[in-house]
PDB file of C-alpha atoms in Angstrom:
ATOM      1  CA  MET D   1      -5.477  25.959   4.837  1.00  0.00           C
ATOM      2  CA  LYS D   2      -5.276  22.170   4.606  1.00  0.00           C
ATOM      3  CA  LYS D   3      -8.037  20.587   6.675  1.00  0.00           C
ATOM      4  CA  TYR D   4      -8.139  16.889   5.944  1.00  0.00           C
ATOM      5  CA  GLY D   5      -6.095  13.747   5.443  1.00  0.00           C
ATOM      6  CA  PHE D   6      -6.768  10.141   4.507  1.00  0.00           C
ATOM      7  CA  GLY D   7      -5.336   7.071   6.170  1.00  0.00           C
ATOM      8  CA  VAL D   8      -5.349   3.810   4.200  1.00  0.00           C
ATOM      9  CA  ASP D   9      -4.468   0.453   5.734  1.00  0.00           C
ATOM     10  CA  ILE D  10      -4.085  -2.069   2.903  1.00  0.00           C
ATOM     11  CA  GLY D  11      -4.561  -5.565   4.277  1.00  0.00           C
ATOM     12  CA  GLY D  12      -4.559  -8.926   2.574  1.00  0.00           C
ATOM     13  CA  THR D  13      -8.369  -9.164   2.864  1.00  0.00           C
ATOM     14  CA  THR D  14      -9.687  -5.602   3.218  1.00  0.00           C
ATOM     15  CA  CYS D  15      -8.485  -2.014   2.853  1.00  0.00           C
ATOM     16  CA  LYS D  16      -9.496   0.031   5.892  1.00  0.00           C
ATOM     17  CA  ILE D  17      -9.789   3.730   5.126  1.00  0.00           C
ATOM     18  CA  GLY D  18     -10.274   6.773   7.330  1.00  0.00           C
ATOM     19  CA  LEU D  19     -10.980  10.456   6.678  1.00  0.00           C
ATOM     20  CA  PHE D  20      -9.444  12.705   9.328  1.00  0.00           C
ATOM     21  CA  GLU D  21      -9.084  16.314  10.239  1.00  0.00           C
ATOM     22  CA  THR D  22      -5.410  17.300  10.394  1.00  0.00           C
ATOM     23  CA  THR D  23      -5.794  17.548  14.185  1.00  0.00           C
ATOM     24  CA  GLY D  24      -6.244  13.760  14.245  1.00  0.00           C
ATOM     25  CA  GLN D  25     -10.010  13.829  14.739  1.00  0.00           C
ATOM     26  CA  ILE D  26     -11.661  11.065  12.718  1.00  0.00           C
ATOM     27  CA  ILE D  27     -14.578  12.056  10.498  1.00  0.00           C
ATOM     28  CA  ASP D  28     -15.459   8.747   8.873  1.00  0.00           C
ATOM     29  CA  LYS D  29     -14.083   5.243   8.356  1.00  0.00           C
ATOM     30  CA  TRP D  30     -14.988   2.429   5.988  1.00  0.00           C
ATOM     31  CA  GLU D  31     -13.648  -0.663   4.238  1.00  0.00           C
ATOM     32  CA  ILE D  32     -13.340  -1.993   0.718  1.00  0.00           C
ATOM     33  CA  PRO D  33     -12.263  -5.494  -0.371  1.00  0.00           C
ATOM     34  CA  THR D  34      -8.610  -6.025  -1.301  1.00  0.00           C
ATOM     35  CA  ASN D  35      -8.515  -7.453  -4.816  1.00  0.00           C
ATOM     36  CA  THR D  36      -5.259  -9.423  -4.953  1.00  0.00           C
ATOM     37  CA  ALA D  37      -6.003 -10.988  -8.370  1.00  0.00           C
ATOM     38  CA  ASP D  38      -3.571 -10.374 -11.240  1.00  0.00           C
ATOM     39  CA  GLY D  39      -0.701  -9.439  -8.966  1.00  0.00           C
ATOM     40  CA  GLY D  40      -2.807  -6.927  -7.045  1.00  0.00           C
ATOM     41  CA  LYS D  41      -2.892  -4.527  -9.985  1.00  0.00           C
ATOM     42  CA  ASN D  42      -6.359  -3.226  -9.061  1.00  0.00           C
ATOM     43  CA  ILE D  43      -5.659  -2.465  -5.403  1.00  0.00           C
ATOM     44  CA  LEU D  44      -4.448   1.130  -5.796  1.00  0.00           C
ATOM     45  CA  PRO D  45      -7.070   2.025  -8.441  1.00  0.00           C
ATOM     46  CA  ASP D  46      -9.767   0.678  -6.096  1.00  0.00           C
ATOM     47  CA  VAL D  47      -8.383   2.771  -3.241  1.00  0.00           C
ATOM     48  CA  ALA D  48      -8.242   5.902  -5.415  1.00  0.00           C
ATOM     49  CA  ALA D  49     -11.826   5.399  -6.560  1.00  0.00           C
ATOM     50  CA  SER D  50     -13.010   5.033  -2.969  1.00  0.00           C
ATOM     51  CA  LEU D  51     -11.157   8.164  -1.834  1.00  0.00           C
ATOM     52  CA  LYS D  52     -12.563  10.218  -4.690  1.00  0.00           C
ATOM     53  CA  ALA D  53     -16.071   8.967  -3.951  1.00  0.00           C
ATOM     54  CA  LYS D  54     -15.722  10.035  -0.305  1.00  0.00           C
ATOM     55  CA  MET D  55     -14.408  13.467  -1.321  1.00  0.00           C
ATOM     56  CA  ALA D  56     -17.412  13.938  -3.594  1.00  0.00           C
ATOM     57  CA  GLU D  57     -19.780  12.758  -0.861  1.00  0.00           C
ATOM     58  CA  GLU D  58     -18.293  15.169   1.706  1.00  0.00           C
ATOM     59  CA  GLY D  59     -17.876  18.069  -0.730  1.00  0.00           C
ATOM     60  CA  ILE D  60     -14.093  18.169  -0.224  1.00  0.00           C
ATOM     61  CA  ASN D  61     -11.773  19.359  -2.991  1.00  0.00           C
ATOM     62  CA  LYS D  62      -8.170  18.220  -3.394  1.00  0.00           C
ATOM     63  CA  GLU D  63      -6.767  21.576  -2.266  1.00  0.00           C
ATOM     64  CA  GLU D  64      -8.187  20.836   1.205  1.00  0.00           C
ATOM     65  CA  ILE D  65      -6.349  17.506   1.523  1.00  0.00           C
ATOM     66  CA  GLU D  66      -2.996  17.608   3.316  1.00  0.00           C
ATOM     67  CA  GLY D  67      -2.078  14.141   2.139  1.00  0.00           C
ATOM     68  CA  ILE D  68      -2.743  10.419   2.076  1.00  0.00           C
ATOM     69  CA  GLY D  69      -0.923   7.970   4.342  1.00  0.00           C
ATOM     70  CA  VAL D  70      -0.775   4.337   3.260  1.00  0.00           C
ATOM     71  CA  GLY D  71       0.155   1.314   5.385  1.00  0.00           C
ATOM     72  CA  ILE D  72       1.488  -1.723   3.497  1.00  0.00           C
ATOM     73  CA  PRO D  73       1.597  -5.281   4.948  1.00  0.00           C
ATOM     74  CA  GLY D  74       5.262  -5.867   4.164  1.00  0.00           C
ATOM     75  CA  PRO D  75       8.684  -4.199   3.870  1.00  0.00           C
ATOM     76  CA  VAL D  76       8.603  -0.688   2.394  1.00  0.00           C
ATOM     77  CA  ARG D  77      11.672   1.223   1.225  1.00  0.00           C
ATOM     78  CA  SER D  78      12.345   4.760   2.452  1.00  0.00           C
ATOM     79  CA  ASP D  79      10.876   6.216  -0.764  1.00  0.00           C
ATOM     80  CA  GLY D  80       7.599   4.311  -0.293  1.00  0.00           C
ATOM     81  CA  SER D  81       8.294   1.694  -2.946  1.00  0.00           C
ATOM     82  CA  VAL D  82       7.654  -2.010  -2.410  1.00  0.00           C
ATOM     83  CA  ALA D  83       9.911  -4.707  -3.858  1.00  0.00           C
ATOM     84  CA  VAL D  84       7.707  -7.641  -2.821  1.00  0.00           C
ATOM     85  CA  CYS D  85       4.525  -7.892  -0.757  1.00  0.00           C
ATOM     86  CA  VAL D  86       3.442 -11.526  -0.613  1.00  0.00           C
ATOM     87  CA  ASN D  87      -0.005 -10.921   0.917  1.00  0.00           C
ATOM     88  CA  LEU D  88      -0.931  -8.524  -1.908  1.00  0.00           C
ATOM     89  CA  GLY D  89       0.821 -10.240  -4.813  1.00  0.00           C
ATOM     90  CA  TRP D  90       2.860  -7.075  -5.449  1.00  0.00           C
ATOM     91  CA  GLN D  91       6.269  -6.908  -7.050  1.00  0.00           C
ATOM     92  CA  ASN D  92       8.047  -3.587  -7.625  1.00  0.00           C
ATOM     93  CA  VAL D  93       5.159  -1.231  -6.867  1.00  0.00           C
ATOM     94  CA  HIS D  94       5.971   2.441  -6.170  1.00  0.00           C
ATOM     95  CA  VAL D  95       2.945   3.284  -4.043  1.00  0.00           C
ATOM     96  CA  PRO D  96       3.352   7.079  -3.629  1.00  0.00           C
ATOM     97  CA  LYS D  97       4.247   7.684  -7.266  1.00  0.00           C
ATOM     98  CA  GLU D  98       1.368   5.599  -8.648  1.00  0.00           C
ATOM     99  CA  LEU D  99      -1.304   6.757  -6.207  1.00  0.00           C
ATOM    100  CA  GLU D 100      -0.353  10.432  -6.534  1.00  0.00           C
ATOM    101  CA  VAL D 101      -1.050  10.228 -10.269  1.00  0.00           C
ATOM    102  CA  MET D 102      -4.421   8.579  -9.619  1.00  0.00           C
ATOM    103  CA  MET D 103      -5.265  11.237  -7.008  1.00  0.00           C
ATOM    104  CA  GLU D 104      -4.293  14.128  -9.297  1.00  0.00           C
ATOM    105  CA  GLY D 105      -1.270  15.299  -7.350  1.00  0.00           C
ATOM    106  CA  ILE D 106      -2.375  14.894  -3.724  1.00  0.00           C
ATOM    107  CA  MET D 107       0.712  14.008  -1.672  1.00  0.00           C
ATOM    108  CA  VAL D 108       1.052  10.323  -0.744  1.00  0.00           C
ATOM    109  CA  ARG D 109       3.377   8.734   1.803  1.00  0.00           C
ATOM    110  CA  ALA D 110       3.665   4.985   2.395  1.00  0.00           C
ATOM    111  CA  GLY D 111       5.234   2.790   5.062  1.00  0.00           C
ATOM    112  CA  ASN D 112       4.983  -0.619   6.632  1.00  0.00           C
ATOM    113  CA  ASP D 113       1.523  -0.976   8.160  1.00  0.00           C
ATOM    114  CA  ALA D 114       2.701  -1.885  11.658  1.00  0.00           C
ATOM    115  CA  ASN D 115       5.284   0.911  11.657  1.00  0.00           C
ATOM    116  CA  VAL D 116       2.756   3.576  10.709  1.00  0.00           C
ATOM    117  CA  ALA D 117       0.218   2.107  13.147  1.00  0.00           C
ATOM    118  CA  ALA D 118       2.811   2.434  15.900  1.00  0.00           C
ATOM    119  CA  LEU D 119       3.383   6.069  14.885  1.00  0.00           C
ATOM    120  CA  GLY D 120      -0.360   6.667  15.053  1.00  0.00           C
ATOM    121  CA  GLU D 121      -0.540   5.177  18.541  1.00  0.00           C
ATOM    122  CA  MET D 122       2.362   7.365  19.637  1.00  0.00           C
ATOM    123  CA  TRP D 123       0.632  10.442  18.201  1.00  0.00           C
ATOM    124  CA  GLN D 124      -2.977   9.984  19.297  1.00  0.00           C
ATOM    125  CA  GLY D 125      -3.374   6.529  20.876  1.00  0.00           C
ATOM    126  CA  GLY D 126      -2.092   4.238  23.614  1.00  0.00           C
ATOM    127  CA  GLY D 127       1.512   5.326  23.091  1.00  0.00           C
ATOM    128  CA  LYS D 128       0.822   9.036  23.445  1.00  0.00           C
ATOM    129  CA  GLY D 129       3.481  10.699  25.575  1.00  0.00           C
ATOM    130  CA  TYR D 130       6.046   7.942  25.059  1.00  0.00           C
ATOM    131  CA  GLU D 131       9.194   8.028  22.953  1.00  0.00           C
ATOM    132  CA  ASN D 132       9.626   4.239  22.713  1.00  0.00           C
ATOM    133  CA  VAL D 133       6.778   2.046  21.435  1.00  0.00           C
ATOM    134  CA  VAL D 134       6.462  -1.565  20.289  1.00  0.00           C
ATOM    135  CA  MET D 135       3.299  -2.615  18.472  1.00  0.00           C
ATOM    136  CA  VAL D 136       2.157  -6.043  17.273  1.00  0.00           C
ATOM    137  CA  THR D 137      -0.502  -6.304  14.545  1.00  0.00           C
ATOM    138  CA  LEU D 138      -2.595  -9.427  13.929  1.00  0.00           C
ATOM    139  CA  GLY D 139      -4.723  -9.973  10.829  1.00  0.00           C
ATOM    140  CA  THR D 140      -4.235 -11.798   7.555  1.00  0.00           C
ATOM    141  CA  GLY D 141      -0.567 -11.601   8.526  1.00  0.00           C
ATOM    142  CA  VAL D 142       1.487 -10.840  11.641  1.00  0.00           C
ATOM    143  CA  GLY D 143       3.416  -7.595  11.803  1.00  0.00           C
ATOM    144  CA  GLY D 144       5.374  -5.499  14.248  1.00  0.00           C
ATOM    145  CA  GLY D 145       6.308  -1.856  14.604  1.00  0.00           C
ATOM    146  CA  ILE D 146       9.229  -0.641  16.720  1.00  0.00           C
ATOM    147  CA  ILE D 147       9.838   3.003  17.611  1.00  0.00           C
ATOM    148  CA  VAL D 148      12.904   4.078  19.573  1.00  0.00           C
ATOM    149  CA  GLY D 149      13.484   7.719  20.428  1.00  0.00           C
ATOM    150  CA  GLU D 150      10.384   8.679  18.375  1.00  0.00           C
ATOM    151  CA  LYS D 151      11.955   7.146  15.247  1.00  0.00           C
ATOM    152  CA  ILE D 152      10.905   3.993  13.398  1.00  0.00           C
ATOM    153  CA  VAL D 153      13.376   1.122  13.485  1.00  0.00           C
ATOM    154  CA  ALA D 154      12.973   0.123   9.837  1.00  0.00           C
ATOM    155  CA  GLY D 155      16.154  -1.853   9.245  1.00  0.00           C
ATOM    156  CA  SER D 156      18.257  -1.752   6.086  1.00  0.00           C
ATOM    157  CA  ASN D 157      15.454  -2.941   3.791  1.00  0.00           C
ATOM    158  CA  GLY D 158      12.323  -1.827   5.641  1.00  0.00           C
ATOM    159  CA  ALA D 159      11.770  -5.159   7.419  1.00  0.00           C
ATOM    160  CA  GLY D 160      13.078  -4.221  10.873  1.00  0.00           C
ATOM    161  CA  GLY D 161       9.791  -4.943  12.639  1.00  0.00           C
ATOM    162  CA  GLU D 162       8.623  -7.936  10.573  1.00  0.00           C
ATOM    163  CA  ILE D 163       8.209 -10.312  13.513  1.00  0.00           C
ATOM    164  CA  GLY D 164       5.737 -12.433  11.548  1.00  0.00           C
ATOM    165  CA  HIS D 165       8.614 -13.976   9.646  1.00  0.00           C
ATOM    166  CA  ILE D 166      10.707 -14.996  12.608  1.00  0.00           C
ATOM    167  CA  THR D 167      11.257 -18.774  12.392  1.00  0.00           C
ATOM    168  CA  VAL D 168       9.444 -20.488  15.273  1.00  0.00           C
ATOM    169  CA  ASN D 169       9.482 -24.047  13.896  1.00  0.00           C
ATOM    170  CA  PRO D 170      12.591 -25.064  11.944  1.00  0.00           C
ATOM    171  CA  TYR D 171      11.026 -28.479  11.169  1.00  0.00           C
ATOM    172  CA  GLU D 172       7.989 -27.115   9.283  1.00  0.00           C
ATOM    173  CA  THR D 173       7.383 -28.677   5.853  1.00  0.00           C
ATOM    174  CA  VAL D 174       4.692 -26.291   4.546  1.00  0.00           C
ATOM    175  CA  SER D 175       5.872 -22.987   3.054  1.00  0.00           C
ATOM    176  CA  CYS D 176       4.813 -19.594   4.343  1.00  0.00           C
ATOM    177  CA  ASN D 177       3.597 -17.056   1.782  1.00  0.00           C
ATOM    178  CA  CYS D 178       7.066 -15.517   1.950  1.00  0.00           C
ATOM    179  CA  GLY D 179       8.616 -18.762   0.708  1.00  0.00           C
ATOM    180  CA  ARG D 180      10.300 -19.730   3.954  1.00  0.00           C
ATOM    181  CA  LYS D 181       9.079 -22.437   6.352  1.00  0.00           C
ATOM    182  CA  GLY D 182       8.103 -22.227  10.011  1.00  0.00           C
ATOM    183  CA  CYS D 183       7.358 -18.500  10.236  1.00  0.00           C
ATOM    184  CA  LEU D 184       5.346 -17.172  13.187  1.00  0.00           C
ATOM    185  CA  GLU D 185       2.738 -15.949  10.690  1.00  0.00           C
ATOM    186  CA  GLN D 186       1.939 -19.570   9.783  1.00  0.00           C
ATOM    187  CA  TYR D 187       0.705 -20.213  13.322  1.00  0.00           C
ATOM    188  CA  ALA D 188      -0.541 -16.900  14.710  1.00  0.00           C
ATOM    189  CA  SER D 189      -2.417 -15.154  11.871  1.00  0.00           C
ATOM    190  CA  CYS D 190      -5.781 -15.521  10.177  1.00  0.00           C
ATOM    191  CA  LEU D 191      -4.175 -17.450   7.312  1.00  0.00           C
ATOM    192  CA  LEU D 192      -5.091 -21.135   7.155  1.00  0.00           C
ATOM    193  CA  TYR D 193      -2.381 -23.773   6.985  1.00  0.00           C
ATOM    194  CA  THR D 194      -2.750 -27.528   7.174  1.00  0.00           C
ATOM    195  CA  SER D 195       0.602 -28.126   8.826  1.00  0.00           C
ATOM    196  CA  PRO D 196       0.934 -29.612  12.334  1.00  0.00           C
ATOM    197  CA  SER D 197       1.748 -27.434  15.299  1.00  0.00           C
ATOM    198  CA  PRO D 198       5.405 -26.935  16.274  1.00  0.00           C
ATOM    199  CA  ARG D 199       4.888 -29.213  19.279  1.00  0.00           C
ATOM    200  CA  ASP D 200       3.335 -31.982  17.164  1.00  0.00           C
ATOM    201  CA  THR D 201       6.096 -31.684  14.617  1.00  0.00           C
ATOM    202  CA  GLU D 202       8.746 -31.913  17.347  1.00  0.00           C
ATOM    203  CA  ARG D 203       7.083 -35.030  18.794  1.00  0.00           C
ATOM    204  CA  SER D 204       7.182 -36.804  15.436  1.00  0.00           C
ATOM    205  CA  ARG D 205      10.951 -36.467  15.124  1.00  0.00           C
TER     206      ARG D 205
END
């Protein structure tokens, strides 16, 4: 019988990892740095190494692992692949396929971090008992997860809840990491920008 699962939240600064019983009971949680150098090519290998180290520490073999869930800070396609993730430097990364190989066949599923966080809250957290949930995540970036009728509203390209890239200042001159200008994430996240506030920019017009 499968007893355990891993949850991995890959952020622009740290990867937060949890070991759970399949009932949802947390056993342990820890963090590792997110290495975004060289297009983020070391992120998944670092995650795999950390998961294997925890399995060895706890005496857990792969047959006891139900699966690994991964949250990504950006749009994720229905198959778990990522076209672009600006906060990680990723381009065309198939997270489940690559991590499953590294983890010797343990099942991997991936989704947008805010979407899967919203699912977690609906399952065991503040949204328990509700069919409709909206969640806002704040960290290196700004994200959002929307659940209607117990189903994620992902949109056509996986960006349905990406509220961090709503334009809040059309007069911004500094680019967001996504390449656009004036995104909410430029003003409400932990990223540092040297641009003026929307109000200051409006006054200068």
